[in-house]
Each structure stands twice: as C-alpha cells, then as structure tokens.
Coordinates of C-alpha atoms in Angstrom, one line a residue:
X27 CA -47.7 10.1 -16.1
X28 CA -46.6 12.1 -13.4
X29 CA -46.9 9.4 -10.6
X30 CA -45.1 7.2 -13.2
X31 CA -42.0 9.5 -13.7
X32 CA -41.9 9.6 -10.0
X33 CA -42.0 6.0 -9.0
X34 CA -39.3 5.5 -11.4
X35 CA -37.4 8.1 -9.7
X36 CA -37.6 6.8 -6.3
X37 CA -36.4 3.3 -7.8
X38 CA -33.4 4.6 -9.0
X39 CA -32.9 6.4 -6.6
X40 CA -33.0 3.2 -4.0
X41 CA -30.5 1.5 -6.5
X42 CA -27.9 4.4 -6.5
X43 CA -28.3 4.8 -2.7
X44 CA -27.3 0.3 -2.5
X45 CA -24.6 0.4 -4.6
X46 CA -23.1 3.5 -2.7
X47 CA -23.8 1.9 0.5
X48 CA -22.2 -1.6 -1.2
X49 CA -19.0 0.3 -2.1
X50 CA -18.8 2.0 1.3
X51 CA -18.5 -1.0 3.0
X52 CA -16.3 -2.8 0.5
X53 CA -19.3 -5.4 -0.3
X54 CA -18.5 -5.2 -3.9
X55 CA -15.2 -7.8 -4.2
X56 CA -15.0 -10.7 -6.5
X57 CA -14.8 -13.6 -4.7
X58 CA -14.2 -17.0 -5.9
X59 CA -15.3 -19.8 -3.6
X60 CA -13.2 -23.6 -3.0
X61 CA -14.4 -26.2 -0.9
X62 CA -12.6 -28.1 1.1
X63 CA -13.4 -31.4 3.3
X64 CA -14.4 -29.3 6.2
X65 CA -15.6 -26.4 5.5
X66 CA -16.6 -24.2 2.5
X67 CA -13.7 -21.2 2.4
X68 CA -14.1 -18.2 0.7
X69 CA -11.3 -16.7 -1.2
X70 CA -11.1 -13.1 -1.7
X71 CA -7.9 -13.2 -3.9
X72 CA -8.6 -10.8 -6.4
X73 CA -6.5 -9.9 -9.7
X74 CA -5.6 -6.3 -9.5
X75 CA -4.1 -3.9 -12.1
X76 CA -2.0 -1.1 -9.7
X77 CA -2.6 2.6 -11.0
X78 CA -0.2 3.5 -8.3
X79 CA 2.9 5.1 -10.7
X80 CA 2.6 2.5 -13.1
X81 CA 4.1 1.9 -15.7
X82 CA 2.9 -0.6 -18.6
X83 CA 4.8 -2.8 -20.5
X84 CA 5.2 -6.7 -21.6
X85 CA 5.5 -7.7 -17.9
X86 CA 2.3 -5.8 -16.9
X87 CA 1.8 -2.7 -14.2
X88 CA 4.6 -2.2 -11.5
X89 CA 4.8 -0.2 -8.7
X90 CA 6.9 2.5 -9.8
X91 CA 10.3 2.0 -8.2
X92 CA 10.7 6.0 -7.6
X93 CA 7.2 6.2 -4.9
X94 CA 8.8 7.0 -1.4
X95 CA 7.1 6.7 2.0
X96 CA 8.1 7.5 5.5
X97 CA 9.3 4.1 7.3
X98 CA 7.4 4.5 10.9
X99 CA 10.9 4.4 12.8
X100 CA 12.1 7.4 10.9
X101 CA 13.6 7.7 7.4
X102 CA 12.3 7.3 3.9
X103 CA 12.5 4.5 1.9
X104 CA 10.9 3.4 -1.9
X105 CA 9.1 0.2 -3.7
X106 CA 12.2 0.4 -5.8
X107 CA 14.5 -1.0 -2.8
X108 CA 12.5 -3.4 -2.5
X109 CA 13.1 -5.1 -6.3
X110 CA 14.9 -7.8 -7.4
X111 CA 12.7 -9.9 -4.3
X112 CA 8.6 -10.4 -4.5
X113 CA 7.2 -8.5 -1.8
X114 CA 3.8 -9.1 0.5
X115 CA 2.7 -5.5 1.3
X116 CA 0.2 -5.1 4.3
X117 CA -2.2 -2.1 5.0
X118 CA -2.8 -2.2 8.5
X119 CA -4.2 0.0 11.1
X120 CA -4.0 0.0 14.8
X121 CA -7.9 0.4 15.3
X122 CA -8.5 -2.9 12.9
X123 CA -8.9 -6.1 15.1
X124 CA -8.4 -8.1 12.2
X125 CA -5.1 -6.3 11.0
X126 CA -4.1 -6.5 14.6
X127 CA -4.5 -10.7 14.9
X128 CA -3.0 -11.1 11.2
X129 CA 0.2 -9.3 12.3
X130 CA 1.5 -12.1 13.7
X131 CA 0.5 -14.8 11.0
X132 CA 2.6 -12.3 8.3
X133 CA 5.8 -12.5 11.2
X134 CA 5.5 -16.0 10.8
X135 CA 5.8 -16.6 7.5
X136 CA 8.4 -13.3 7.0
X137 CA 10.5 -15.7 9.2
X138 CA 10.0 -18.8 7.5
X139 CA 10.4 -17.2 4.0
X140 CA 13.7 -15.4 5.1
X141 CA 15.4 -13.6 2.0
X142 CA 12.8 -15.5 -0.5
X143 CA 10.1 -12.7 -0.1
X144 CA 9.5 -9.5 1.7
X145 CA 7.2 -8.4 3.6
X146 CA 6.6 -4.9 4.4
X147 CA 3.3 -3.9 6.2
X148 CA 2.1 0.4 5.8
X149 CA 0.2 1.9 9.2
X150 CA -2.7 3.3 7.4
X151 CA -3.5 6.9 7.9
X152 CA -2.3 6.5 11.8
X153 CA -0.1 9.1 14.0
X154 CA 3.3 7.6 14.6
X155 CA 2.8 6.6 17.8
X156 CA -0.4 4.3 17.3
X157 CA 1.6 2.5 14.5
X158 CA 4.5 2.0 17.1
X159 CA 2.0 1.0 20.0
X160 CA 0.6 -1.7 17.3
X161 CA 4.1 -2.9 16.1
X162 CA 5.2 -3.1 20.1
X163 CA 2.6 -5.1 21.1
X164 CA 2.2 -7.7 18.5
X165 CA 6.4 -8.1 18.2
X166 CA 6.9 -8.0 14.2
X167 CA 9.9 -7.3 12.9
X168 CA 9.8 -6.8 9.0
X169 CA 9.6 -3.5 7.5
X170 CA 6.9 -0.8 8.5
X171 CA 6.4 2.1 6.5
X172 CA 3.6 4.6 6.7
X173 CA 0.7 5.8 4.6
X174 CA -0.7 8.6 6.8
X175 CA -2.8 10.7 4.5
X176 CA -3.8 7.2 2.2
X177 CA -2.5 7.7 -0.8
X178 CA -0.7 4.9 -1.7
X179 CA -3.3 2.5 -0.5
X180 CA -5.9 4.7 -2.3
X181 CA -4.1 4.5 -5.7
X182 CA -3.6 0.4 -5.3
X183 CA -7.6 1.3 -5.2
X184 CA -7.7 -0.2 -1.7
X185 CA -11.6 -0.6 0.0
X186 CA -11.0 -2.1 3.5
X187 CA -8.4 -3.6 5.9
X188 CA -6.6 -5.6 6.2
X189 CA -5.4 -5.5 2.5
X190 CA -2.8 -7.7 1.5
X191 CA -1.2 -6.8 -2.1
X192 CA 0.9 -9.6 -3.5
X193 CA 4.1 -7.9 -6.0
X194 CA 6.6 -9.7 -8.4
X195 CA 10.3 -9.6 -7.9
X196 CA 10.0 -7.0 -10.8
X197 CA 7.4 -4.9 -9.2
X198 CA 4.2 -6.5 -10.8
X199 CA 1.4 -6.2 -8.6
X200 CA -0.4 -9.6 -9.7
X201 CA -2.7 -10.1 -7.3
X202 CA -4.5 -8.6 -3.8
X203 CA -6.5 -10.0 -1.1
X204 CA -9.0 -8.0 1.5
X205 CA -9.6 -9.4 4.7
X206 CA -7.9 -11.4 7.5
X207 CA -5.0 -14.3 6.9
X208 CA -4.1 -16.6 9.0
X209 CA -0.2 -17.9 8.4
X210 CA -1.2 -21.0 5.9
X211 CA -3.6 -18.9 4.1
X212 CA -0.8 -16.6 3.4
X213 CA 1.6 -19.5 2.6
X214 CA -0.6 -20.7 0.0
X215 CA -1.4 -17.4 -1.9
X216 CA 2.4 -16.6 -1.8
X217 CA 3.0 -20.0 -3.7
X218 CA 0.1 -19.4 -6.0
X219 CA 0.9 -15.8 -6.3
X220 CA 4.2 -15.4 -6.1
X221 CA 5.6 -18.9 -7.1
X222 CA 7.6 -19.0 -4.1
X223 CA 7.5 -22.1 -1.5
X224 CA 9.1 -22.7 1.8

C-alpha cells in the first residue's frame, strides 16, 4: 500500500514539475497550423482577453485609456492617446535576438501603414540606456515606451518575447502573437486582426 501511495506520488509529482517547466518556457501556446505551397507555417496568433485595467462591455476588454508608462526618450504618455487609431504594441528587449531582427520588419510596415495604425514597441524590464542602444542601432522611429519593472506586459499575461499584441481603434485587445515576425507576417495579421490594409 505504501509503495503504492508512493509511486503515485512520484508520478504526480513528475507531471507538476512538466507543466511548470512547460509554462516556464512559454511551451504552453495555442497554435493553429496553415499550410502553404512551400512550407508548413505555424501561426501563433492567439485570441487574448487583456486583464490589464480592463474594462468589460459590449465591445469586449480594452486597455484602459488611463495606464501611463514612461516613453524611453523621457516623458509619460498613456494607451488612451493612442485611441481613435488600432495600435500594434511590441514587447521587446535588447538581449532578445529575435526582438532585435523583428524591429526592423515592425519600421517597415509603421511606414507603410502611416496614420492607418500605430505601432508603439515597450523595452521590457531594460535600463534606459540598453533600450536606447537597441532603438539606435536598428533605426526605428515609432513610439518607444518602457515597461521596466513588467507590469504591463505581465497583466496582458505575457510568456516570452517578442510579443506582439494587436488593439482595436477603441482599445480592444483582440488578438496577440508570441514569437518573431517578419514584415508580411505582420501585414497579414494586421488585416486579419485589425481590418486594416495597405
């Protein structure tokens, strides 16, 4: 009976230790998997329900328009300037390789989409200076803002990076998506997302 008990204990105990070791490192995503000619693509669009100030209503949860953060060249700033236009919001960290080679692909399409969506990326519990290093060297130009201690990325209930959150013009957060983009990826989920084409 004993040996019993305790061989049941030891399984559980494997399966708690997995599943913490799964969350860790952000294994457990839905994924939903298209094929194309080529190649089979995994997309890690996810829907998302932001607890992040929310408010709930007919339209769904919003970011709520009063959270503030620093923006990394000095000042504050809030979600709620940001309304009236759907918005691309980027976590991104200077020690992330893959946030580092997506920066560019986001610039791209900022550009292209000029005045139809926003995009504003937030240096991920960084010191000022590595966010500014990161911004220097890859040459974007839409809005950076900061998330030192991780908050706000914790609250959208963010795993790993780069995490791209896709928001409504009215401050919906409809849908998220972890892991690198390149500039037609992002194209294609802002149209599906978003509704909005170039």
């Amino acid at each position: 009976m004993l040996q019993r008990r305790s061989a049941a204990t030891l399984a559980l105990l494997t399966v708690v230790v997995a599943l913490a070791a799964a969350l860790a490192t952000g294994a457990v995503v839905s994924a939903v998997t298209a094929e194309d000619d080529d190649s089979s693509v995994t997309d890690l669009s996810v829907e998302v329900g932001a607890s992040l100030g929310t408010t709930t209503g007919a339209s769904g949860e919003t970011l709520a328009a009063d959270t503030s953060f620093e923006l990394l060249e000095g000042g504050r700033t809030s979600f709620g300037e940001y309304r009236g236009t759907p918005m691309v919001l980027n976590f991104f960290a200077a020690s992330c390789e893959p946030c580092i080679r997506e920066m560019p692909a986001l610039e791209e399409v900022a550009d292209q989409l000029d005045g139809q969506v926003e995009v504003l990326g937030l240096n991920l519990r960084e010191q000022v200076a590595e966010g500014r290093r990161i911004v220097a060297e890859t040459g974007v130009t839409y809005d950076i803002g900061r998330d030192p201690s991780g908050s706000i990325f914790t609250e959208l209930g963010g795993l790993n990076l780069p995490t791209t959150y896709f928001v409504n013009a009215d401050g919906t957060v409809v849908a998220s998506h972890m892991g690198e983009l390149s500039a037609d990826e992002l194209r294609q989920l802002i149209t599906e997302k978003l509704g909005v084409t170039g």
